[in-house]
Short mmCIF file of C-alpha atoms in Angstrom, two decimals:
data_model
loop_
_atom_site.label_atom_id
_atom_site.label_comp_id
_atom_site.label_asym_id
_atom_site.label_seq_id
_atom_site.Cartn_x
_atom_site.Cartn_y
_atom_site.Cartn_z
CA MET F 1 -7.57 -41.28 180.68
CA THR F 2 -9.01 -41.98 177.26
CA HIS F 3 -9.47 -39.37 174.59
CA THR F 4 -13.26 -39.47 174.99
CA GLN F 5 -13.12 -38.96 178.76
CA LYS F 6 -10.88 -35.96 178.22
CA ARG F 7 -13.36 -34.43 175.81
CA VAL F 8 -16.29 -35.03 178.15
CA ILE F 9 -14.42 -33.32 180.99
CA THR F 10 -13.38 -30.34 178.84
CA SER F 11 -16.97 -30.01 177.66
CA SER F 12 -18.28 -30.03 181.26
CA ILE F 13 -15.77 -27.39 182.37
CA VAL F 14 -16.62 -25.07 179.48
CA MET F 15 -20.33 -25.53 180.08
CA ALA F 16 -19.95 -24.86 183.81
CA LEU F 17 -17.91 -21.71 183.17
CA SER F 18 -20.34 -20.30 180.60
CA THR F 19 -23.34 -21.07 182.81
CA LEU F 20 -21.63 -19.37 185.73
CA SER F 21 -20.86 -16.30 183.65
CA ALA F 22 -24.44 -16.11 182.45
CA VAL F 23 -25.76 -16.43 186.01
CA ILE F 24 -23.44 -13.64 187.20
CA GLY F 25 -24.57 -11.37 184.36
CA ILE F 26 -28.26 -12.03 184.84
CA GLY F 27 -27.80 -11.92 188.62
CA PHE F 28 -26.55 -8.33 188.47
CA LEU F 29 -29.40 -7.36 186.16
CA LEU F 30 -31.99 -8.85 188.53
CA TRP F 31 -30.28 -7.20 191.49
CA ILE F 32 -30.41 -3.79 189.80
CA LEU F 33 -34.01 -4.31 188.70
CA SER F 34 -35.17 -5.52 192.12
CA ILE F 35 -33.63 -2.55 193.94
CA LEU F 36 -35.11 -0.26 191.31
CA ILE F 37 -38.54 -1.82 191.67
CA ILE F 38 -38.48 -1.88 195.50
CA ASN F 39 -37.37 1.75 195.81
CA GLY F 40 -39.25 2.96 192.75
CA VAL F 41 -42.63 1.49 193.62
CA ASP F 42 -42.20 2.77 197.16
CA ALA F 43 -41.62 6.30 195.84
CA LEU F 44 -44.54 6.25 193.40
CA SER F 45 -47.63 8.30 194.17
CA THR F 46 -50.18 10.31 192.26
CA THR F 47 -48.46 13.54 193.33
CA ILE F 48 -45.50 12.57 191.18
CA PHE F 49 -47.54 12.79 188.02
CA LEU F 50 -49.47 15.91 189.03
CA GLU F 51 -46.91 18.20 190.65
CA GLU F 52 -43.86 20.04 189.40
CA GLY F 53 -40.50 20.22 191.12
CA ALA F 54 -40.44 21.70 194.61
CA PRO F 55 -37.69 22.85 196.93
CA PRO F 56 -36.26 20.13 199.17
CA GLY F 57 -38.33 19.58 202.30
CA ASN F 58 -41.60 20.26 200.48
CA GLU F 59 -43.68 17.08 200.53
CA ASN F 60 -45.59 18.09 197.39
CA GLY F 61 -42.77 17.84 194.87
CA GLY F 62 -43.46 15.84 191.70
CA LEU F 63 -42.02 14.90 188.33
CA LYS F 64 -44.68 16.34 186.01
CA HIS F 65 -42.17 18.82 184.55
CA ALA F 66 -39.63 16.08 183.86
CA LEU F 67 -42.19 13.65 182.39
CA ILE F 68 -43.60 16.24 180.01
CA GLY F 69 -40.12 17.52 179.16
CA GLN F 70 -38.93 13.98 178.46
CA LEU F 71 -41.90 13.25 176.20
CA MET F 72 -41.35 16.49 174.29
CA LEU F 73 -37.60 15.96 173.88
CA VAL F 74 -37.98 12.36 172.72
CA GLY F 75 -41.14 13.19 170.76
CA TYR F 76 -39.57 15.95 168.68
CA ALA F 77 -36.40 13.90 168.20
CA SER F 78 -38.61 11.07 166.85
CA VAL F 79 -40.79 13.31 164.68
CA PHE F 80 -37.70 14.36 162.74
CA GLY F 81 -35.40 11.39 163.34
CA VAL F 82 -37.76 8.54 162.39
CA PRO F 83 -38.77 9.76 158.91
CA LEU F 84 -35.21 10.89 158.19
CA GLY F 85 -33.82 7.51 159.27
CA ILE F 86 -36.37 5.54 157.27
CA LEU F 87 -35.87 7.65 154.14
CA ALA F 88 -32.08 7.42 154.41
CA GLY F 89 -32.31 3.64 154.92
CA THR F 90 -34.59 3.47 151.88
CA TYR F 91 -32.02 5.34 149.82
CA LEU F 92 -29.29 2.91 150.85
CA SER F 93 -31.30 -0.23 150.13
CA GLU F 94 -33.38 0.82 147.11
CA TYR F 95 -31.38 3.45 145.27
CA GLY F 96 -27.74 3.35 146.36
CA LEU F 97 -27.37 -0.35 147.20
CA LYS F 98 -23.78 -1.09 146.26
CA SER F 99 -22.54 2.37 145.27
CA LYS F 100 -19.49 3.86 146.93
CA LEU F 101 -21.61 6.55 148.59
CA SER F 102 -23.90 4.00 150.26
CA GLU F 103 -20.96 2.00 151.54
CA ILE F 104 -19.47 5.14 153.06
CA ILE F 105 -22.80 6.11 154.64
CA ARG F 106 -23.15 2.59 156.08
CA ASP F 107 -19.65 2.67 157.58
CA ILE F 108 -20.15 6.13 159.06
CA SER F 109 -23.48 5.14 160.64
CA ASP F 110 -21.86 2.09 162.18
CA ILE F 111 -19.21 4.34 163.71
CA MET F 112 -21.85 6.82 164.87
CA MET F 113 -23.81 4.07 166.57
CA SER F 114 -20.87 3.33 168.82
CA ALA F 115 -19.82 6.96 169.37
CA PRO F 116 -20.06 7.96 173.05
CA SER F 117 -23.27 9.96 173.40
CA ILE F 118 -21.53 12.67 175.42
CA VAL F 119 -19.49 13.49 172.31
CA ILE F 120 -22.69 14.10 170.41
CA GLY F 121 -23.89 16.29 173.29
CA ALA F 122 -20.70 18.34 173.07
CA PHE F 123 -21.10 18.60 169.29
CA VAL F 124 -24.64 19.98 169.57
CA TYR F 125 -23.44 22.32 172.32
CA ALA F 126 -20.87 23.68 169.89
CA ILE F 127 -23.17 24.08 166.89
CA VAL F 128 -26.49 25.02 168.57
CA VAL F 129 -26.13 26.02 172.21
CA ALA F 130 -22.99 28.16 171.96
CA PRO F 131 -24.11 30.22 168.91
CA SER F 132 -27.64 30.78 170.27
CA GLY F 133 -26.29 31.60 173.69
CA GLN F 134 -28.63 29.36 175.66
CA PHE F 135 -29.58 25.79 176.48
CA SER F 136 -32.85 24.75 174.83
CA GLY F 137 -35.26 21.87 174.29
CA TRP F 138 -34.48 22.04 170.57
CA ALA F 139 -30.79 21.45 171.22
CA GLY F 140 -31.70 18.40 173.34
CA SER F 141 -33.99 17.01 170.64
CA ILE F 142 -31.32 17.54 167.98
CA ALA F 143 -28.78 15.63 170.06
CA LEU F 144 -31.23 12.75 170.58
CA MET F 145 -32.12 12.77 166.90
CA ILE F 146 -28.47 12.43 165.91
CA ILE F 147 -28.11 9.41 168.20
CA MET F 148 -31.34 7.85 166.90
CA LEU F 149 -30.63 8.39 163.21
CA PRO F 150 -27.96 5.72 162.52
CA ILE F 151 -29.93 3.04 164.42
CA ILE F 152 -33.09 3.57 162.39
CA LEU F 153 -31.16 4.04 159.16
CA ARG F 154 -29.26 0.78 159.48
CA THR F 155 -32.24 -1.32 160.61
CA THR F 156 -34.35 0.06 157.76
CA ASP F 157 -31.55 -0.68 155.29
CA ASP F 158 -31.12 -4.25 156.60
CA MET F 159 -34.84 -4.98 156.74
CA LEU F 160 -35.51 -3.68 153.23
CA GLN F 161 -32.68 -5.78 151.84
CA LEU F 162 -34.32 -8.86 153.34
CA VAL F 163 -37.31 -8.34 151.03
CA PRO F 164 -36.67 -10.72 148.10
CA SER F 165 -35.78 -8.95 144.86
CA THR F 166 -38.27 -11.13 142.96
CA LEU F 167 -41.06 -9.37 144.87
CA ARG F 168 -39.83 -6.02 143.55
CA GLU F 169 -39.48 -7.45 140.05
CA ALA F 170 -43.03 -8.81 140.19
CA ALA F 171 -44.35 -5.35 141.00
CA PHE F 172 -42.26 -3.75 138.25
CA ALA F 173 -43.50 -6.42 135.84
CA LEU F 174 -47.07 -5.22 136.46
CA GLY F 175 -46.06 -1.74 135.37
CA ALA F 176 -45.53 -0.13 138.76
CA PRO F 177 -43.28 2.92 138.98
CA LYS F 178 -40.37 2.62 141.41
CA TYR F 179 -41.80 4.77 144.22
CA LYS F 180 -44.98 2.69 144.24
CA VAL F 181 -42.98 -0.53 144.32
CA ILE F 182 -41.13 0.76 147.38
CA ILE F 183 -44.14 2.16 149.24
CA GLN F 184 -46.74 -0.46 148.39
CA VAL F 185 -44.70 -3.66 148.21
CA VAL F 186 -41.25 -3.32 149.79
CA TYR F 187 -42.33 -1.31 152.85
CA ARG F 188 -45.22 -3.68 153.42
CA GLY F 189 -42.88 -6.66 153.35
CA ALA F 190 -40.49 -5.04 155.82
CA LYS F 191 -43.12 -3.37 158.02
CA ALA F 192 -42.49 -5.32 161.23
CA GLY F 193 -38.73 -5.02 160.94
CA ILE F 194 -38.77 -1.27 160.37
CA LEU F 195 -41.15 -0.78 163.29
CA THR F 196 -38.77 -2.76 165.49
CA GLY F 197 -35.88 -0.52 164.44
CA VAL F 198 -37.93 2.57 165.25
CA LEU F 199 -38.94 1.30 168.69
CA LEU F 200 -35.39 0.26 169.57
CA GLY F 201 -34.07 3.61 168.34
CA VAL F 202 -36.58 5.55 170.44
CA ALA F 203 -35.89 3.33 173.46
CA ARG F 204 -32.17 3.93 173.08
CA VAL F 205 -32.42 7.74 173.16
CA ALA F 206 -35.06 7.80 175.88
CA GLY F 207 -32.42 6.64 178.36
CA GLU F 208 -29.74 9.18 177.42
CA THR F 209 -28.50 11.67 180.03
CA ALA F 210 -25.08 12.84 178.89
CA PRO F 211 -26.09 14.55 175.64
CA LEU F 212 -28.92 16.36 177.43
CA LEU F 213 -26.65 17.83 180.11
CA PHE F 214 -25.01 19.98 177.44
CA THR F 215 -28.10 20.81 175.44
CA SER F 216 -31.53 20.92 177.05
CA PHE F 217 -29.92 21.28 180.49
CA ASN F 218 -32.63 21.26 183.14
CA ASP F 219 -35.51 23.16 184.65
CA ASN F 220 -37.11 22.45 187.99
CA PHE F 221 -40.48 23.67 186.75
CA LEU F 222 -42.78 22.86 183.87
CA ASN F 223 -41.68 24.39 180.61
CA THR F 224 -43.19 23.56 177.23
CA ASP F 225 -41.23 26.15 175.26
CA MET F 226 -38.70 24.24 173.20
CA SER F 227 -36.45 27.28 172.86
CA GLN F 228 -35.88 27.32 176.64
CA PRO F 229 -33.97 24.91 178.88
CA MET F 230 -36.15 21.89 179.54
CA ALA F 231 -36.36 19.21 182.21
CA SER F 232 -35.95 15.53 181.34
CA LEU F 233 -36.36 12.42 183.47
CA THR F 234 -32.74 11.44 183.03
CA VAL F 235 -31.15 14.76 184.03
CA THR F 236 -33.69 15.21 186.85
CA MET F 237 -32.83 11.74 188.06
CA TYR F 238 -29.14 12.61 187.99
CA ASN F 239 -29.66 15.86 189.93
CA TYR F 240 -32.09 14.45 192.50
CA ALA F 241 -30.20 11.25 193.10
CA THR F 242 -26.93 13.10 193.77
CA SER F 243 -28.60 15.66 196.04
CA PRO F 244 -28.32 15.32 199.82
CA TYR F 245 -32.11 15.62 200.39
CA GLU F 246 -34.04 12.45 201.10
CA ASP F 247 -37.29 13.51 199.42
CA TRP F 248 -35.40 14.46 196.24
CA GLN F 249 -33.61 11.12 196.26
CA LYS F 250 -36.99 9.43 196.53
CA LEU F 251 -38.21 11.33 193.46
CA GLY F 252 -35.02 10.21 191.73
CA TRP F 253 -35.97 6.57 192.37
CA ALA F 254 -39.45 7.19 191.00
CA ALA F 255 -38.01 8.80 187.86
CA ALA F 256 -35.63 5.86 187.39
CA PHE F 257 -38.49 3.39 187.78
CA ILE F 258 -40.84 5.17 185.35
CA LEU F 259 -38.12 5.57 182.71
CA SER F 260 -36.94 1.97 183.00
CA MET F 261 -40.48 0.65 182.63
CA PHE F 262 -41.03 2.87 179.57
CA ILE F 263 -37.83 1.66 177.90
CA LEU F 264 -38.51 -1.95 178.87
CA THR F 265 -41.95 -1.73 177.30
CA LEU F 266 -40.54 -0.30 174.05
CA ASN F 267 -37.90 -3.04 173.93
CA VAL F 268 -40.38 -5.82 174.59
CA LEU F 269 -42.72 -4.42 171.93
CA GLY F 270 -39.81 -4.25 169.49
CA ARG F 271 -38.86 -7.88 170.12
CA LEU F 272 -42.49 -8.98 169.81
CA PHE F 273 -42.82 -7.38 166.36
CA LEU F 274 -39.61 -9.08 165.29
CA LEU F 275 -40.82 -12.46 166.56
CA LYS F 276 -44.10 -12.03 164.74
CA ARG F 277 -42.18 -11.33 161.54
CA LYS F 278 -39.98 -14.39 161.95
CA GLY F 279 -42.93 -16.58 162.86
CA LYS F 280 -44.49 -16.01 159.45
CA MET Z 1 -26.96 -20.32 111.19
CA ALA Z 2 -30.04 -21.24 113.00
CA THR Z 3 -32.81 -23.26 111.43
CA ILE Z 4 -35.99 -21.25 111.85
CA VAL Z 5 -39.30 -22.66 110.74
CA ASP Z 6 -41.52 -20.44 108.64
CA ILE Z 7 -44.24 -19.10 110.93
CA LYS Z 8 -47.57 -18.76 109.18
CA GLU Z 9 -49.42 -16.99 111.96
CA GLU Z 10 -49.21 -13.31 112.67
CA LYS Z 11 -46.20 -12.47 114.84
CA ALA Z 12 -46.55 -11.23 118.41
CA LEU Z 13 -42.88 -10.35 118.74
CA GLU Z 14 -39.87 -10.36 116.48
CA VAL Z 15 -36.33 -10.45 117.78
CA LYS Z 16 -33.77 -9.12 115.29
CA ASN Z 17 -30.00 -9.30 115.73
CA PHE Z 18 -30.42 -9.01 119.48
CA GLU Z 19 -27.23 -9.00 121.49
CA PHE Z 20 -27.11 -8.74 125.28
CA THR Z 21 -24.17 -8.34 127.67
CA TYR Z 22 -24.52 -8.32 131.45
CA ALA Z 23 -22.87 -5.57 133.50
CA GLY Z 24 -19.21 -6.36 134.02
CA ALA Z 25 -19.14 -9.29 131.55
CA ASP Z 26 -16.82 -9.28 128.53
CA GLU Z 27 -18.66 -11.87 126.48
CA PRO Z 28 -22.26 -11.30 125.42
CA ASN Z 29 -24.81 -13.63 127.03
CA ILE Z 30 -26.94 -13.53 123.87
CA LYS Z 31 -25.28 -13.27 120.46
CA LYS Z 32 -26.95 -11.71 117.41
CA LEU Z 33 -30.17 -13.61 117.99
CA THR Z 34 -33.06 -13.47 115.53
CA MET Z 35 -36.36 -15.16 116.35
CA PRO Z 36 -40.05 -14.70 115.54
CA ILE Z 37 -42.76 -15.38 118.18
CA ALA Z 38 -46.16 -16.46 116.84
CA LYS Z 39 -49.26 -14.67 118.07
CA HIS Z 40 -51.78 -16.65 120.17
CA ASN Z 41 -49.43 -19.60 120.35
CA ILE Z 42 -47.19 -20.95 123.06
CA THR Z 43 -43.49 -20.75 122.35
CA ALA Z 44 -41.20 -22.71 124.66
CA LEU Z 45 -37.55 -21.84 125.13
CA ILE Z 46 -35.35 -24.77 126.08
CA GLY Z 47 -31.64 -25.28 126.46
CA PRO Z 48 -28.98 -26.02 129.06
CA SER Z 49 -28.38 -23.69 132.02
CA GLY Z 50 -26.63 -20.49 131.01
CA CYS Z 51 -27.74 -20.66 127.38
CA GLY Z 52 -29.46 -17.29 127.67
CA LYS Z 53 -33.12 -18.33 127.58
CA THR Z 54 -34.11 -16.50 130.76
CA THR Z 55 -31.99 -13.51 129.73
CA LEU Z 56 -33.92 -13.39 126.45
CA LEU Z 57 -37.26 -13.74 128.24
CA ARG Z 58 -36.47 -10.87 130.59
CA SER Z 59 -35.57 -8.69 127.62
CA PHE Z 60 -39.15 -8.73 126.32
CA ASN Z 61 -40.39 -6.64 129.26
CA ARG Z 62 -37.07 -4.83 129.75
CA MET Z 63 -36.54 -6.32 133.23
CA HIS Z 64 -32.79 -5.87 132.72
CA ASP Z 65 -33.26 -2.11 132.94
CA LEU Z 66 -33.86 -2.47 136.70
CA TYR Z 67 -30.16 -3.12 137.13
CA PRO Z 68 -27.49 -0.72 135.94
CA ALA Z 69 -24.88 -1.15 133.21
CA ASN Z 70 -26.42 -4.03 131.22
CA ARG Z 71 -25.75 -3.49 127.52
CA TYR Z 72 -27.91 -4.55 124.59
CA SER Z 73 -28.29 -3.88 120.90
CA GLY Z 74 -30.50 -5.02 118.03
CA GLU Z 75 -34.27 -4.86 117.88
CA ILE Z 76 -37.33 -6.46 119.46
CA ILE Z 77 -40.38 -5.53 117.43
CA PHE Z 78 -43.71 -5.43 119.28
CA LYS Z 79 -46.79 -3.76 117.78
CA ASP Z 80 -44.76 -2.27 114.91
CA ARG Z 81 -42.16 -0.61 117.06
CA ASN Z 82 -38.75 -1.43 118.48
CA ILE Z 83 -39.22 -1.73 122.25
CA LEU Z 84 -35.49 -1.50 122.94
CA THR Z 85 -35.33 2.24 122.28
CA LYS Z 86 -34.58 4.72 125.04
CA ASN Z 87 -37.94 6.48 124.82
CA GLU Z 88 -40.00 3.29 125.19
CA ASP Z 89 -42.58 3.76 127.98
CA LEU Z 90 -41.60 0.84 130.24
CA ILE Z 91 -44.62 1.17 132.51
CA LYS Z 92 -46.98 0.82 129.55
CA LEU Z 93 -44.87 -1.93 127.99
CA ARG Z 94 -45.01 -3.99 131.17
CA THR Z 95 -48.78 -3.76 131.32
CA GLN Z 96 -48.88 -5.15 127.76
CA ILE Z 97 -46.26 -7.83 128.37
CA GLY Z 98 -46.81 -9.54 131.72
CA MET Z 99 -44.52 -11.92 133.55
CA ILE Z 100 -44.79 -14.93 135.86
CA PHE Z 101 -41.72 -15.82 137.88
CA GLN Z 102 -40.07 -19.04 138.93
CA LYS Z 103 -41.02 -18.66 142.59
CA PRO Z 104 -44.53 -17.46 143.40
CA THR Z 105 -44.36 -13.75 144.18
CA ALA Z 106 -47.53 -13.02 146.15
CA PHE Z 107 -47.34 -9.52 147.59
CA PRO Z 108 -47.67 -9.15 151.38
CA MET Z 109 -51.33 -8.11 151.15
CA SER Z 110 -54.74 -9.75 150.81
CA ILE Z 111 -55.68 -12.08 147.95
CA PHE Z 112 -58.05 -9.46 146.56
CA ASP Z 113 -55.48 -6.65 146.76
CA ASN Z 114 -52.90 -8.83 145.01
CA VAL Z 115 -55.10 -9.29 141.96
CA ALA Z 116 -56.36 -5.71 142.11
CA TYR Z 117 -52.80 -4.35 142.30
CA GLY Z 118 -52.18 -4.02 138.56
CA LEU Z 119 -55.69 -2.72 137.96
CA ARG Z 120 -55.30 -0.03 140.61
CA LEU Z 121 -51.97 0.96 139.05
CA GLN Z 122 -53.90 1.59 135.85
CA GLY Z 123 -56.25 3.85 137.73
CA VAL Z 124 -59.27 1.54 138.10
CA LYS Z 125 -60.95 2.88 141.23
CA ASN Z 126 -64.59 1.92 140.81
CA LYS Z 127 -65.31 -0.75 143.42
CA THR Z 128 -67.81 -2.73 141.38
CA GLU Z 129 -65.52 -2.78 138.37
CA LEU Z 130 -62.56 -3.85 140.52
CA GLN Z 131 -64.56 -6.66 142.11
CA GLY Z 132 -65.82 -7.84 138.73
CA ARG Z 133 -62.40 -7.89 137.10
CA VAL Z 134 -60.70 -9.50 140.11
CA LYS Z 135 -63.34 -12.23 140.14
CA LYS Z 136 -62.97 -12.81 136.40
CA ALA Z 137 -59.18 -13.01 136.64
CA LEU Z 138 -59.38 -15.47 139.54
CA GLN Z 139 -61.89 -17.58 137.58
CA ASP Z 140 -59.68 -17.55 134.51
CA ALA Z 141 -56.73 -18.63 136.64
CA ALA Z 142 -58.83 -21.52 138.01
CA ILE Z 143 -58.47 -20.47 141.63
CA TRP Z 144 -61.76 -18.67 142.26
CA GLN Z 145 -63.46 -21.68 143.87
CA GLU Z 146 -60.63 -22.07 146.38
CA VAL Z 147 -60.37 -18.44 147.46
CA LYS Z 148 -63.80 -16.88 146.94
CA ASP Z 149 -64.64 -17.10 150.66
CA ARG Z 150 -61.37 -15.61 151.85
CA LEU Z 151 -60.49 -12.80 149.47
CA GLY Z 152 -59.53 -10.63 152.43
CA HIS Z 153 -57.01 -13.13 153.78
CA ASP Z 154 -53.25 -12.70 153.51
CA ALA Z 155 -52.09 -14.16 150.19
CA ASN Z 156 -49.03 -15.68 151.86
CA GLY Z 157 -51.33 -18.19 153.57
CA LEU Z 158 -51.95 -19.94 150.23
CA SER Z 159 -49.99 -23.00 149.08
CA GLY Z 160 -47.21 -22.64 146.50
CA GLY Z 161 -49.40 -23.84 143.63
CA GLN Z 162 -52.26 -21.57 144.68
CA GLN Z 163 -49.89 -18.61 144.98
CA GLN Z 164 -48.61 -19.26 141.47
CA ARG Z 165 -52.16 -19.33 140.11
CA LEU Z 166 -52.83 -16.14 142.06
CA CYS Z 167 -49.82 -14.57 140.32
CA ILE Z 168 -51.22 -15.67 136.97
CA ALA Z 169 -54.58 -14.13 137.92
CA ARG Z 170 -52.77 -10.92 138.86
CA ALA Z 171 -50.96 -10.87 135.53
CA ILE Z 172 -54.03 -11.57 133.35
CA ALA Z 173 -56.24 -9.13 135.28
CA VAL Z 174 -54.64 -6.23 133.40
CA GLU Z 175 -55.30 -8.01 130.08
CA PRO Z 176 -51.80 -8.13 128.61
CA GLU Z 177 -51.14 -9.21 125.03
CA VAL Z 178 -48.11 -11.32 125.83
CA LEU Z 179 -47.33 -13.38 128.95
CA LEU Z 180 -43.80 -14.44 129.83
CA PHE Z 181 -43.37 -17.51 132.05
CA ASP Z 182 -39.98 -18.04 133.64
CA GLU Z 183 -39.87 -21.70 134.72
CA PRO Z 184 -43.27 -21.25 136.40
CA THR Z 185 -43.52 -24.77 137.80
CA SER Z 186 -39.98 -25.54 138.91
CA ALA Z 187 -40.87 -24.80 142.55
CA LEU Z 188 -44.12 -26.79 142.46
CA ASP Z 189 -45.25 -30.38 143.01
CA PRO Z 190 -46.47 -32.53 140.06
CA ILE Z 191 -50.19 -31.96 140.71
CA SER Z 192 -49.81 -28.18 140.93
CA THR Z 193 -47.60 -28.34 137.85
CA ALA Z 194 -50.31 -30.14 135.87
CA GLY Z 195 -52.81 -27.47 136.98
CA ILE Z 196 -50.56 -24.62 135.85
CA GLU Z 197 -49.82 -26.31 132.50
CA GLU Z 198 -53.52 -26.78 131.81
CA LEU Z 199 -54.04 -23.13 132.66
CA ILE Z 200 -51.27 -21.96 130.33
CA VAL Z 201 -52.71 -23.92 127.41
CA GLY Z 202 -56.16 -22.44 128.10
CA LEU Z 203 -54.79 -18.90 128.05
CA LYS Z 204 -53.36 -18.93 124.54
CA GLU Z 205 -56.65 -17.98 122.94
CA ARG Z 206 -56.27 -14.54 124.50
CA VAL Z 207 -52.55 -14.00 124.91
CA SER Z 208 -49.35 -14.97 123.18
CA ILE Z 209 -47.19 -16.98 125.55
CA ILE Z 210 -43.46 -17.53 125.87
CA ILE Z 211 -42.35 -20.05 128.46
CA VAL Z 212 -38.83 -20.83 129.59
CA THR Z 213 -38.52 -24.34 130.95
CA HIS Z 214 -35.85 -26.78 132.02
CA ASN Z 215 -38.30 -29.57 131.58
CA MET Z 216 -38.38 -30.86 127.99
CA GLN Z 217 -41.53 -32.92 128.62
CA GLN Z 218 -43.23 -29.73 129.73
CA ALA Z 219 -42.17 -27.95 126.54
CA ALA Z 220 -43.48 -30.89 124.52
CA ARG Z 221 -46.77 -30.99 126.43
CA VAL Z 222 -47.75 -27.33 126.34
CA SER Z 223 -46.06 -25.53 123.46
CA ASP Z 224 -46.83 -25.05 119.76
CA TYR Z 225 -43.35 -23.83 118.90
CA THR Z 226 -40.08 -24.68 120.61
CA GLY Z 227 -36.83 -22.79 120.38
CA PHE Z 228 -33.63 -24.53 121.38
CA MET Z 229 -30.89 -22.19 122.60
CA TYR Z 230 -27.25 -22.99 123.17
CA LEU Z 231 -24.42 -20.68 124.31
CA GLY Z 232 -26.40 -17.53 123.64
CA GLU Z 233 -27.59 -18.51 120.20
CA LEU Z 234 -30.84 -19.84 118.82
CA VAL Z 235 -29.97 -23.20 117.31
CA GLU Z 236 -33.38 -24.17 116.06
CA LEU Z 237 -36.95 -22.93 116.18
CA GLY Z 238 -39.59 -25.35 114.98
CA ARG Z 239 -43.12 -26.64 115.46
CA THR Z 240 -42.91 -28.49 118.74
CA GLU Z 241 -44.09 -31.84 117.36
CA GLU Z 242 -41.48 -31.64 114.59
CA LEU Z 243 -38.59 -30.37 116.71
CA PHE Z 244 -38.88 -33.17 119.22
CA VAL Z 245 -39.37 -35.90 116.61
CA THR Z 246 -37.30 -34.80 113.63
CA PRO Z 247 -34.90 -32.06 114.71
CA LYS Z 248 -33.09 -30.41 111.83
CA GLU Z 249 -29.93 -29.57 113.75
CA ARG Z 250 -27.50 -32.11 115.18
CA LEU Z 251 -27.10 -30.06 118.43
CA THR Z 252 -30.86 -30.09 118.99
CA GLU Z 253 -30.99 -33.82 118.52
CA GLU Z 254 -28.13 -34.38 120.95
CA TYR Z 255 -29.80 -32.16 123.55
CA ILE Z 256 -33.28 -33.67 123.35
CA THR Z 257 -31.90 -37.18 123.42
CA GLY Z 258 -29.98 -36.35 126.56
CA LYS Z 259 -26.43 -36.50 125.17
CA PHE Z 260 -25.63 -33.26 127.03
CA GLY Z 261 -27.47 -30.75 129.11
#
């Protein structure tokens, strides 16, 4: 066998193996998605959006409480987490850049991004739930915010650093003060990238269950008081899916379907913004 | 010591014993440099890479202050004051001394907003006044005809040469007294370069111009005075036609005849 033949064969084997691995990976994803879609679509009905939780056996049970709870939990987490993340990222890129403090913050956020979310749930349990003596929507939102923060912070930091320094200098050279340079020129240049980071951050926390189990807990009925335990799609899904009642399991499928579609949409939007930015 | 020609015109800027050291460097990048800049003339700075010409240019609008730990001493006199002092108002200084960069730096906004940017910073809010001054600046930068029908379009859609003229329009819109050009044509094709050069020459009636260039022909074509810098020092400053034909210093002669560079 010549040297060339050997290389061609090695190349074919490697290509076959990597293709196979990719097919297996994507195959599982499609399998999960198809089961989710088949069962989820089957379980969907208008009642789901209009009715609150009901005891097993009652045909009129819905997910309204979980949908609204989910939106409130993620909404409040975003209201505080997004500006905080963007401002912190701005500090790193525009003010701290290469200082020791910024490097430490960057490293810690990287660690936080890979921290198991249940640990963050336990942390919020210890600092919020235990002292106040009860599970609450606020505790859930705080846990989600903590998970969201490093993602938004690091994307903002990265995206702002991609803005060429000559653009900043040009604005300074026209007599712009630093805050105007950042808001009017740098943010504008990094707009699409920051938006992507925000969407991916929100999508990430929207699918979290573990940190909510310890914090916002659950409620089978509609509650809009953030200081009380609050239902979420993820925890409801967990409870219903593991219950022995068929109609609850069906609601669990519906919750899984709705949540997956929501997160998928956020992810696709995020990628689209990024593509648009690169296409320029 | 440097050979410095006697400048008869009024002076726009005067550099005196200026020394500049970058953060972390041991050796100064510019050493005890003294140099007058004639008003309403074009002064070109030439010299091999690393000679300190861009460093000097960026000192006139205190661009170095954007980065920490750069050290400088000496004086740069502008309008009867030393602009290197701590209490110099940098925002005001930079509206009086504008700058054009090597690469076009169009902001990610519309053509109109780009030119209006400096004006808005100065508090011009009146729409008619803004429109008038933006139009005038674009006309003066010889780009009005090309963009008048698409002022609302993204400035990044313009060609490199157009973007550079847009940047010049943006800089002259705020009516500075001095304009600094940092190799403004090195990223452009020959036709765009010719356009920018013509523009620079036309501007000197209203502003004093300092231009850093790697291109000796460009210095010879556009400037009235040329300063040759080497290793952080000014070797010779002369009338351009004299410096290129009968240089007084041996180093200058060797550089312009291509013996090193």
